[in-house]
Amino acid sequence: MQQRTKQIVAITSILILMGFLLAQPIKGLVNEDKGTAVSNTDAASNISLEWVSQQAKQGLNASIIKEISDIEAQLPSASGPEKIDLLQQLATKWDDVNRPAPLGFVYEELATLDNQLTYWLKAGDAYRAAYTNLQDTATVAVLNGRAIQAYEKALELDAANLDAKTGLGSAYVSGTANPMAGIALLQEVVKSDPDHLEANKSLGLFSMQSRQFDRAIDRFKTVVSIQPDAESYFYLATSYENIGLKREAIAAFEKSRDFAADPTLTQFINRKIDELSK
């Protein structure tokens, strides 16, 4: 049940992300605005595990909130292996209810206590997932900064790690004034491993955001050949649609519908297919 809930949440977010991608060009790649940078010092000081935990508990079942709060209450007096065990339990709870923001903070604390590559990677991935659909730019900037720091820590432990390079490259593109450095990292990953799933997916999404739909198509064709799912076929279909390839778009939308577990996405796809069939 938990896995299905997470899948439905992820698929529903496709429509939100799609609208964001096509409405917000990447700074430095297309339609760059020359404005004044906003300081995020105040936001950074307010965003902590305690704060994101409080926010993330909103809307959760009371029994789940109690389970999480009980673990949190034990943390201040815990140390060593006991604290690591409690944090691992807490990470599992947040992951089960698909709350990536507190999950990122928990994995970062785990990594601080036990300097493992896996913890830093999971912290970075959780932070990136947390800010993907956020509209609060100050919070996005803080979480993006923490993601970058986590991936950099991972690369200190393994300078050749492709997953860390992928995460770092994606974070650079989406949240810094130097997106081309991120693109270069992602291209370095796919040069080393042409079938790297996340690097191809990230390059595909950024190609869509910069309206280079032909490049996005190439990336998502690679992605669906490795791991077909509703999300990737949806992005492939949308890319085809944007360059006028209706037949190919319909075929990809139909594939996305086959994998979809969310009736909202299915209904949206059906409408798109009807529109493209006229």
PDB file of C-alpha atoms in Angstrom:
ATOM      1  CA  MET A   1       0.000   0.000   0.000  1.00  0.00           C
ATOM      2  CA  GLN A   2       2.796   2.423   0.882  1.00  0.00           C
ATOM      3  CA  GLN A   3       4.556   1.749  -2.438  1.00  0.00           C
ATOM      4  CA  ARG A   4       1.320   2.282  -4.401  1.00  0.00           C
ATOM      5  CA  THR A   5       0.653   5.545  -2.538  1.00  0.00           C
ATOM      6  CA  LYS A   6       4.145   6.801  -3.379  1.00  0.00           C
ATOM      7  CA  GLN A   7       3.651   5.792  -7.031  1.00  0.00           C
ATOM      8  CA  ILE A   8       0.338   7.641  -7.296  1.00  0.00           C
ATOM      9  CA  VAL A   9       1.818  10.766  -5.694  1.00  0.00           C
ATOM     10  CA  ALA A  10       4.753  10.628  -8.105  1.00  0.00           C
ATOM     11  CA  ILE A  11       2.539  10.195 -11.171  1.00  0.00           C
ATOM     12  CA  THR A  12       0.175  12.983 -10.117  1.00  0.00           C
ATOM     13  CA  SER A  13       3.163  15.318  -9.788  1.00  0.00           C
ATOM     14  CA  ILE A  14       4.021  14.770 -13.480  1.00  0.00           C
ATOM     15  CA  LEU A  15       1.333  17.231 -14.533  1.00  0.00           C
ATOM     16  CA  ILE A  16       2.602  19.839 -12.055  1.00  0.00           C
ATOM     17  CA  LEU A  17       6.207  19.381 -13.149  1.00  0.00           C
ATOM     18  CA  MET A  18       5.227  19.484 -16.818  1.00  0.00           C
ATOM     19  CA  GLY A  19       3.574  22.851 -16.412  1.00  0.00           C
ATOM     20  CA  PHE A  20       6.554  24.169 -14.455  1.00  0.00           C
ATOM     21  CA  LEU A  21       9.089  22.934 -17.001  1.00  0.00           C
ATOM     22  CA  LEU A  22       7.457  24.602 -19.961  1.00  0.00           C
ATOM     23  CA  ALA A  23       6.674  27.817 -18.086  1.00  0.00           C
ATOM     24  CA  GLN A  24      10.076  28.364 -16.448  1.00  0.00           C
ATOM     25  CA  PRO A  25      13.078  28.467 -18.806  1.00  0.00           C
ATOM     26  CA  ILE A  26      16.466  27.642 -17.339  1.00  0.00           C
ATOM     27  CA  LYS A  27      18.377  30.766 -16.382  1.00  0.00           C
ATOM     28  CA  GLY A  28      21.486  31.056 -18.479  1.00  0.00           C
ATOM     29  CA  LEU A  29      20.201  28.748 -21.225  1.00  0.00           C
ATOM     30  CA  VAL A  30      17.201  30.634 -22.557  1.00  0.00           C
ATOM     31  CA  ASN A  31      15.400  33.924 -21.858  1.00  0.00           C
ATOM     32  CA  GLU A  32      17.828  34.860 -19.129  1.00  0.00           C
ATOM     33  CA  ASP A  33      16.628  37.729 -16.957  1.00  0.00           C
ATOM     34  CA  LYS A  34      19.193  40.136 -15.571  1.00  0.00           C
ATOM     35  CA  GLY A  35      17.931  40.838 -12.079  1.00  0.00           C
ATOM     36  CA  THR A  36      19.182  41.327  -8.587  1.00  0.00           C
ATOM     37  CA  ALA A  37      19.976  38.197  -6.624  1.00  0.00           C
ATOM     38  CA  VAL A  38      17.906  37.712  -3.492  1.00  0.00           C
ATOM     39  CA  SER A  39      19.685  36.790  -0.296  1.00  0.00           C
ATOM     40  CA  ASN A  40      18.443  33.561   1.269  1.00  0.00           C
ATOM     41  CA  THR A  41      20.235  33.993   4.598  1.00  0.00           C
ATOM     42  CA  ASP A  42      17.021  34.494   6.556  1.00  0.00           C
ATOM     43  CA  ALA A  43      15.342  31.548   4.849  1.00  0.00           C
ATOM     44  CA  ALA A  44      18.340  29.312   5.525  1.00  0.00           C
ATOM     45  CA  SER A  45      18.284  30.130   9.219  1.00  0.00           C
ATOM     46  CA  ASN A  46      14.604  29.196   9.472  1.00  0.00           C
ATOM     47  CA  ILE A  47      14.700  25.939   7.526  1.00  0.00           C
ATOM     48  CA  SER A  48      15.728  23.076   9.793  1.00  0.00           C
ATOM     49  CA  LEU A  49      14.737  19.464  10.396  1.00  0.00           C
ATOM     50  CA  GLU A  50      12.321  20.641  13.081  1.00  0.00           C
ATOM     51  CA  TRP A  51      10.686  23.146  10.722  1.00  0.00           C
ATOM     52  CA  VAL A  52      10.349  20.811   7.742  1.00  0.00           C
ATOM     53  CA  SER A  53       9.119  18.043  10.042  1.00  0.00           C
ATOM     54  CA  GLN A  54       6.346  20.281  11.317  1.00  0.00           C
ATOM     55  CA  GLN A  55       5.382  21.215   7.764  1.00  0.00           C
ATOM     56  CA  ALA A  56       5.561  17.632   6.510  1.00  0.00           C
ATOM     57  CA  LYS A  57       3.280  16.291   9.246  1.00  0.00           C
ATOM     58  CA  GLN A  58       0.384  18.348   7.955  1.00  0.00           C
ATOM     59  CA  GLY A  59      -2.200  16.070   6.400  1.00  0.00           C
ATOM     60  CA  LEU A  60      -0.741  12.847   7.782  1.00  0.00           C
ATOM     61  CA  ASN A  61      -2.680  10.260   9.763  1.00  0.00           C
ATOM     62  CA  ALA A  62      -2.581  10.949  13.518  1.00  0.00           C
ATOM     63  CA  SER A  63      -1.087   7.537  14.284  1.00  0.00           C
ATOM     64  CA  ILE A  64       1.754   8.092  11.799  1.00  0.00           C
ATOM     65  CA  ILE A  65       2.428  11.539  13.253  1.00  0.00           C
ATOM     66  CA  LYS A  66       2.678   9.963  16.705  1.00  0.00           C
ATOM     67  CA  GLU A  67       5.111   7.295  15.479  1.00  0.00           C
ATOM     68  CA  ILE A  68       7.341   9.951  13.928  1.00  0.00           C
ATOM     69  CA  SER A  69       7.102  12.267  16.938  1.00  0.00           C
ATOM     70  CA  ASP A  70       7.969   9.436  19.327  1.00  0.00           C
ATOM     71  CA  ILE A  71      11.198   8.757  17.427  1.00  0.00           C
ATOM     72  CA  GLU A  72      12.023  12.467  17.236  1.00  0.00           C
ATOM     73  CA  ALA A  73      11.544  12.836  20.993  1.00  0.00           C
ATOM     74  CA  GLN A  74      14.274  10.259  21.635  1.00  0.00           C
ATOM     75  CA  LEU A  75      16.895  11.928  19.427  1.00  0.00           C
ATOM     76  CA  PRO A  76      18.148  14.722  21.748  1.00  0.00           C
ATOM     77  CA  SER A  77      19.289  12.272  24.433  1.00  0.00           C
ATOM     78  CA  ALA A  78      20.650   9.649  22.027  1.00  0.00           C
ATOM     79  CA  SER A  79      24.210   9.313  20.770  1.00  0.00           C
ATOM     80  CA  GLY A  80      26.441   6.943  18.823  1.00  0.00           C
ATOM     81  CA  PRO A  81      24.889   3.778  17.377  1.00  0.00           C
ATOM     82  CA  GLU A  82      21.609   4.418  19.198  1.00  0.00           C
ATOM     83  CA  LYS A  83      21.153   7.783  17.471  1.00  0.00           C
ATOM     84  CA  ILE A  84      22.055   6.301  14.087  1.00  0.00           C
ATOM     85  CA  ASP A  85      19.455   3.576  14.596  1.00  0.00           C
ATOM     86  CA  LEU A  86      16.788   6.144  15.524  1.00  0.00           C
ATOM     87  CA  LEU A  87      17.626   8.280  12.497  1.00  0.00           C
ATOM     88  CA  GLN A  88      17.403   5.236  10.222  1.00  0.00           C
ATOM     89  CA  GLN A  89      13.964   4.480  11.661  1.00  0.00           C
ATOM     90  CA  LEU A  90      12.950   8.092  11.102  1.00  0.00           C
ATOM     91  CA  ALA A  91      14.211   8.000   7.514  1.00  0.00           C
ATOM     92  CA  THR A  92      12.079   4.932   6.847  1.00  0.00           C
ATOM     93  CA  LYS A  93       8.990   6.664   8.253  1.00  0.00           C
ATOM     94  CA  TRP A  94       9.452   9.782   6.130  1.00  0.00           C
ATOM     95  CA  ASP A  95      10.190   7.702   3.038  1.00  0.00           C
ATOM     96  CA  ASP A  96       7.055   5.604   3.568  1.00  0.00           C
ATOM     97  CA  VAL A  97       4.846   8.704   3.538  1.00  0.00           C
ATOM     98  CA  ASN A  98       6.739  10.332   0.644  1.00  0.00           C
ATOM     99  CA  ARG A  99       7.993  13.411   2.503  1.00  0.00           C
ATOM    100  CA  PRO A 100      11.411  14.125   0.931  1.00  0.00           C
ATOM    101  CA  ALA A 101      12.239  17.402   2.711  1.00  0.00           C
ATOM    102  CA  PRO A 102      12.604  15.968   6.233  1.00  0.00           C
ATOM    103  CA  LEU A 103      14.065  12.812   4.688  1.00  0.00           C
ATOM    104  CA  GLY A 104      16.899  14.896   3.263  1.00  0.00           C
ATOM    105  CA  PHE A 105      17.684  16.431   6.643  1.00  0.00           C
ATOM    106  CA  VAL A 106      17.629  13.017   8.325  1.00  0.00           C
ATOM    107  CA  TYR A 107      20.036  11.517   5.793  1.00  0.00           C
ATOM    108  CA  GLU A 108      22.305  14.548   6.089  1.00  0.00           C
ATOM    109  CA  GLU A 109      22.441  14.077   9.855  1.00  0.00           C
ATOM    110  CA  LEU A 110      23.153  10.378   9.363  1.00  0.00           C
ATOM    111  CA  ALA A 111      25.965  11.254   6.973  1.00  0.00           C
ATOM    112  CA  THR A 112      27.389  13.725   9.482  1.00  0.00           C
ATOM    113  CA  LEU A 113      27.462  11.021  12.151  1.00  0.00           C
ATOM    114  CA  ASP A 114      28.586   8.221   9.836  1.00  0.00           C
ATOM    115  CA  ASN A 115      30.373   9.586   6.750  1.00  0.00           C
ATOM    116  CA  GLN A 116      28.991   7.125   4.186  1.00  0.00           C
ATOM    117  CA  LEU A 117      28.596   7.731   0.458  1.00  0.00           C
ATOM    118  CA  THR A 118      25.093   6.244   0.476  1.00  0.00           C
ATOM    119  CA  TYR A 119      23.845   8.688   3.100  1.00  0.00           C
ATOM    120  CA  TRP A 120      25.154  11.727   1.225  1.00  0.00           C
ATOM    121  CA  LEU A 121      23.616  10.487  -2.039  1.00  0.00           C
ATOM    122  CA  LYS A 122      20.257   9.860  -0.395  1.00  0.00           C
ATOM    123  CA  ALA A 123      20.362  13.280   1.266  1.00  0.00           C
ATOM    124  CA  GLY A 124      21.020  14.982  -2.065  1.00  0.00           C
ATOM    125  CA  ASP A 125      18.334  12.990  -3.871  1.00  0.00           C
ATOM    126  CA  ALA A 126      15.770  13.755  -1.156  1.00  0.00           C
ATOM    127  CA  TYR A 127      16.530  17.473  -1.186  1.00  0.00           C
ATOM    128  CA  ARG A 128      16.179  17.573  -4.984  1.00  0.00           C
ATOM    129  CA  ALA A 129      12.869  15.712  -4.821  1.00  0.00           C
ATOM    130  CA  ALA A 130      11.674  18.119  -2.135  1.00  0.00           C
ATOM    131  CA  TYR A 131      12.190  21.295  -4.140  1.00  0.00           C
ATOM    132  CA  THR A 132      11.183  20.025  -7.587  1.00  0.00           C
ATOM    133  CA  ASN A 133       7.588  21.287  -7.449  1.00  0.00           C
ATOM    134  CA  LEU A 134       7.949  24.025  -4.819  1.00  0.00           C
ATOM    135  CA  GLN A 135       6.893  27.586  -5.635  1.00  0.00           C
ATOM    136  CA  ASP A 136       8.616  29.152  -2.590  1.00  0.00           C
ATOM    137  CA  THR A 137      11.839  30.370  -4.198  1.00  0.00           C
ATOM    138  CA  ALA A 138      13.631  31.003  -0.900  1.00  0.00           C
ATOM    139  CA  THR A 139      12.988  27.449   0.300  1.00  0.00           C
ATOM    140  CA  VAL A 140      13.940  26.069  -3.115  1.00  0.00           C
ATOM    141  CA  ALA A 141      17.262  27.916  -2.962  1.00  0.00           C
ATOM    142  CA  VAL A 142      18.056  26.567   0.503  1.00  0.00           C
ATOM    143  CA  LEU A 143      17.179  22.964  -0.362  1.00  0.00           C
ATOM    144  CA  ASN A 144      19.081  23.223  -3.641  1.00  0.00           C
ATOM    145  CA  GLY A 145      22.138  24.460  -1.768  1.00  0.00           C
ATOM    146  CA  ARG A 146      21.933  21.566   0.667  1.00  0.00           C
ATOM    147  CA  ALA A 147      21.582  19.126  -2.242  1.00  0.00           C
ATOM    148  CA  ILE A 148      24.717  20.538  -3.863  1.00  0.00           C
ATOM    149  CA  GLN A 149      26.617  20.260  -0.587  1.00  0.00           C
ATOM    150  CA  ALA A 150      25.489  16.649  -0.128  1.00  0.00           C
ATOM    151  CA  TYR A 151      26.590  15.609  -3.625  1.00  0.00           C
ATOM    152  CA  GLU A 152      29.919  17.383  -3.176  1.00  0.00           C
ATOM    153  CA  LYS A 153      30.448  15.429   0.050  1.00  0.00           C
ATOM    154  CA  ALA A 154      29.634  12.221  -1.826  1.00  0.00           C
ATOM    155  CA  LEU A 155      32.203  13.079  -4.496  1.00  0.00           C
ATOM    156  CA  GLU A 156      34.822  13.687  -1.809  1.00  0.00           C
ATOM    157  CA  LEU A 157      34.361  10.023  -0.894  1.00  0.00           C
ATOM    158  CA  ASP A 158      34.201   8.768  -4.501  1.00  0.00           C
ATOM    159  CA  ALA A 159      35.270  11.290  -7.137  1.00  0.00           C
ATOM    160  CA  ALA A 160      34.168   9.018  -9.998  1.00  0.00           C
ATOM    161  CA  ASN A 161      30.666   8.258  -8.696  1.00  0.00           C
ATOM    162  CA  LEU A 162      28.251   8.795 -11.595  1.00  0.00           C
ATOM    163  CA  ASP A 163      25.147   9.069  -9.417  1.00  0.00           C
ATOM    164  CA  ALA A 164      26.726  11.880  -7.399  1.00  0.00           C
ATOM    165  CA  LYS A 165      27.821  13.663 -10.584  1.00  0.00           C
ATOM    166  CA  THR A 166      24.302  13.313 -11.975  1.00  0.00           C
ATOM    167  CA  GLY A 167      22.711  14.763  -8.858  1.00  0.00           C
ATOM    168  CA  LEU A 168      25.234  17.579  -8.659  1.00  0.00           C
ATOM    169  CA  GLY A 169      24.840  18.419 -12.338  1.00  0.00           C
ATOM    170  CA  SER A 170      21.057  18.495 -12.047  1.00  0.00           C
ATOM    171  CA  ALA A 171      21.232  20.704  -8.959  1.00  0.00           C
ATOM    172  CA  TYR A 172      23.597  23.114 -10.715  1.00  0.00           C
ATOM    173  CA  VAL A 173      21.225  23.445 -13.674  1.00  0.00           C
ATOM    174  CA  SER A 174      18.062  23.955 -11.664  1.00  0.00           C
ATOM    175  CA  GLY A 175      19.368  26.198  -8.917  1.00  0.00           C
ATOM    176  CA  THR A 176      22.534  28.122  -9.781  1.00  0.00           C
ATOM    177  CA  ALA A 177      23.657  30.919 -12.063  1.00  0.00           C
ATOM    178  CA  ASN A 178      25.940  28.497 -13.914  1.00  0.00           C
ATOM    179  CA  PRO A 179      23.664  25.878 -15.492  1.00  0.00           C
ATOM    180  CA  MET A 180      26.181  25.007 -18.205  1.00  0.00           C
ATOM    181  CA  ALA A 181      28.497  23.571 -15.544  1.00  0.00           C
ATOM    182  CA  GLY A 182      25.676  21.218 -14.623  1.00  0.00           C
ATOM    183  CA  ILE A 183      24.992  20.273 -18.230  1.00  0.00           C
ATOM    184  CA  ALA A 184      28.697  19.527 -18.671  1.00  0.00           C
ATOM    185  CA  LEU A 185      28.639  17.196 -15.656  1.00  0.00           C
ATOM    186  CA  LEU A 186      25.575  15.363 -16.972  1.00  0.00           C
ATOM    187  CA  GLN A 187      27.152  14.996 -20.403  1.00  0.00           C
ATOM    188  CA  GLU A 188      30.286  13.643 -18.727  1.00  0.00           C
ATOM    189  CA  VAL A 189      28.128  10.998 -17.056  1.00  0.00           C
ATOM    190  CA  VAL A 190      26.413   9.839 -20.266  1.00  0.00           C
ATOM    191  CA  LYS A 191      29.752   9.818 -22.077  1.00  0.00           C
ATOM    192  CA  SER A 192      31.038   7.428 -19.424  1.00  0.00           C
ATOM    193  CA  ASP A 193      27.772   5.459 -19.276  1.00  0.00           C
ATOM    194  CA  PRO A 194      25.420   6.130 -22.239  1.00  0.00           C
ATOM    195  CA  ASP A 195      22.640   4.200 -20.496  1.00  0.00           C
ATOM    196  CA  HIS A 196      22.781   6.053 -17.171  1.00  0.00           C
ATOM    197  CA  LEU A 197      19.073   6.388 -16.443  1.00  0.00           C
ATOM    198  CA  GLU A 198      18.947   9.483 -14.249  1.00  0.00           C
ATOM    199  CA  ALA A 199      21.490  11.454 -16.286  1.00  0.00           C
ATOM    200  CA  ASN A 200      19.534  10.824 -19.495  1.00  0.00           C
ATOM    201  CA  LYS A 201      16.281  11.716 -17.757  1.00  0.00           C
ATOM    202  CA  SER A 202      17.733  14.954 -16.364  1.00  0.00           C
ATOM    203  CA  LEU A 203      19.172  15.951 -19.739  1.00  0.00           C
ATOM    204  CA  GLY A 204      15.803  15.189 -21.308  1.00  0.00           C
ATOM    205  CA  LEU A 205      13.941  17.368 -18.821  1.00  0.00           C
ATOM    206  CA  PHE A 206      16.383  20.244 -19.209  1.00  0.00           C
ATOM    207  CA  SER A 207      16.126  19.941 -23.006  1.00  0.00           C
ATOM    208  CA  MET A 208      12.364  20.294 -22.684  1.00  0.00           C
ATOM    209  CA  GLN A 209      12.776  23.288 -20.400  1.00  0.00           C
ATOM    210  CA  SER A 210      15.007  25.003 -22.958  1.00  0.00           C
ATOM    211  CA  ARG A 211      12.536  23.927 -25.674  1.00  0.00           C
ATOM    212  CA  GLN A 212      15.048  21.708 -27.462  1.00  0.00           C
ATOM    213  CA  PHE A 213      12.439  19.014 -27.982  1.00  0.00           C
ATOM    214  CA  ASP A 214      14.400  17.053 -30.580  1.00  0.00           C
ATOM    215  CA  ARG A 215      17.158  16.492 -28.016  1.00  0.00           C
ATOM    216  CA  ALA A 216      14.591  15.651 -25.358  1.00  0.00           C
ATOM    217  CA  ILE A 217      13.151  12.967 -27.639  1.00  0.00           C
ATOM    218  CA  ASP A 218      16.548  11.321 -28.030  1.00  0.00           C
ATOM    219  CA  ARG A 219      17.065  11.299 -24.258  1.00  0.00           C
ATOM    220  CA  PHE A 220      13.653   9.906 -23.390  1.00  0.00           C
ATOM    221  CA  LYS A 221      13.845   7.241 -26.097  1.00  0.00           C
ATOM    222  CA  THR A 222      16.968   6.052 -24.290  1.00  0.00           C
ATOM    223  CA  VAL A 223      15.203   6.237 -20.919  1.00  0.00           C
ATOM    224  CA  VAL A 224      12.162   4.187 -21.972  1.00  0.00           C
ATOM    225  CA  SER A 225      14.414   1.592 -23.601  1.00  0.00           C
ATOM    226  CA  ILE A 226      16.092   1.093 -20.216  1.00  0.00           C
ATOM    227  CA  GLN A 227      13.195   1.519 -17.801  1.00  0.00           C
ATOM    228  CA  PRO A 228       9.792   2.264 -19.348  1.00  0.00           C
ATOM    229  CA  ASP A 229       7.325   4.056 -17.087  1.00  0.00           C
ATOM    230  CA  ALA A 230       4.365   6.430 -17.287  1.00  0.00           C
ATOM    231  CA  GLU A 231       6.421   9.523 -16.512  1.00  0.00           C
ATOM    232  CA  SER A 232       9.097   9.030 -19.163  1.00  0.00           C
ATOM    233  CA  TYR A 233       6.622   8.119 -21.890  1.00  0.00           C
ATOM    234  CA  PHE A 234       4.597  11.198 -20.945  1.00  0.00           C
ATOM    235  CA  TYR A 235       7.623  13.459 -21.413  1.00  0.00           C
ATOM    236  CA  LEU A 236       8.473  11.703 -24.687  1.00  0.00           C
ATOM    237  CA  ALA A 237       4.918  12.211 -25.919  1.00  0.00           C
ATOM    238  CA  THR A 238       4.907  15.873 -24.928  1.00  0.00           C
ATOM    239  CA  SER A 239       8.186  16.429 -26.754  1.00  0.00           C
ATOM    240  CA  TYR A 240       6.800  14.809 -29.911  1.00  0.00           C
ATOM    241  CA  GLU A 241       3.672  16.945 -29.610  1.00  0.00           C
ATOM    242  CA  ASN A 242       5.693  20.149 -29.366  1.00  0.00           C
ATOM    243  CA  ILE A 243       7.422  19.539 -32.703  1.00  0.00           C
ATOM    244  CA  GLY A 244       4.223  18.498 -34.446  1.00  0.00           C
ATOM    245  CA  LEU A 245       4.758  14.722 -34.622  1.00  0.00           C
ATOM    246  CA  LYS A 246       1.178  13.812 -33.718  1.00  0.00           C
ATOM    247  CA  ARG A 247       1.286  10.107 -34.587  1.00  0.00           C
ATOM    248  CA  GLU A 248       4.403   9.542 -32.500  1.00  0.00           C
ATOM    249  CA  ALA A 249       2.939  11.637 -29.667  1.00  0.00           C
ATOM    250  CA  ILE A 250      -0.248   9.559 -29.606  1.00  0.00           C
ATOM    251  CA  ALA A 251       1.734   6.303 -29.517  1.00  0.00           C
ATOM    252  CA  ALA A 252       3.862   7.555 -26.611  1.00  0.00           C
ATOM    253  CA  PHE A 253       0.815   8.868 -24.726  1.00  0.00           C
ATOM    254  CA  GLU A 254      -0.816   5.444 -25.139  1.00  0.00           C
ATOM    255  CA  LYS A 255       2.290   3.818 -23.654  1.00  0.00           C
ATOM    256  CA  SER A 256       2.196   6.286 -20.755  1.00  0.00           C
ATOM    257  CA  ARG A 257      -1.456   5.431 -20.166  1.00  0.00           C
ATOM    258  CA  ASP A 258      -0.622   1.720 -20.067  1.00  0.00           C
ATOM    259  CA  PHE A 259       1.769   2.334 -17.165  1.00  0.00           C
ATOM    260  CA  ALA A 260      -0.291   4.979 -15.345  1.00  0.00           C
ATOM    261  CA  ALA A 261      -1.599   4.109 -11.882  1.00  0.00           C
ATOM    262  CA  ASP A 262      -3.367   7.427 -11.380  1.00  0.00           C
ATOM    263  CA  PRO A 263      -6.828   8.077 -12.864  1.00  0.00           C
ATOM    264  CA  THR A 264      -6.075  11.820 -13.054  1.00  0.00           C
ATOM    265  CA  LEU A 265      -3.145  11.192 -15.381  1.00  0.00           C
ATOM    266  CA  THR A 266      -5.133   8.647 -17.392  1.00  0.00           C
ATOM    267  CA  GLN A 267      -7.968  11.128 -17.935  1.00  0.00           C
ATOM    268  CA  PHE A 268      -5.517  13.835 -18.971  1.00  0.00           C
ATOM    269  CA  ILE A 269      -3.829  11.488 -21.451  1.00  0.00           C
ATOM    270  CA  ASN A 270      -7.175  10.458 -22.927  1.00  0.00           C
ATOM    271  CA  ARG A 271      -7.989  14.122 -23.556  1.00  0.00           C
ATOM    272  CA  LYS A 272      -4.587  14.682 -25.175  1.00  0.00           C
ATOM    273  CA  ILE A 273      -5.051  11.671 -27.462  1.00  0.00           C
ATOM    274  CA  ASP A 274      -8.515  12.915 -28.473  1.00  0.00           C
ATOM    275  CA  GLU A 275      -7.090  16.368 -29.276  1.00  0.00           C
ATOM    276  CA  LEU A 276      -4.210  14.958 -31.309  1.00  0.00           C
ATOM    277  CA  SER A 277      -6.489  12.556 -33.203  1.00  0.00           C
ATOM    278  CA  LYS A 278      -8.600  15.348 -34.700  1.00  0.00           C
TER     279      LYS A 278
END
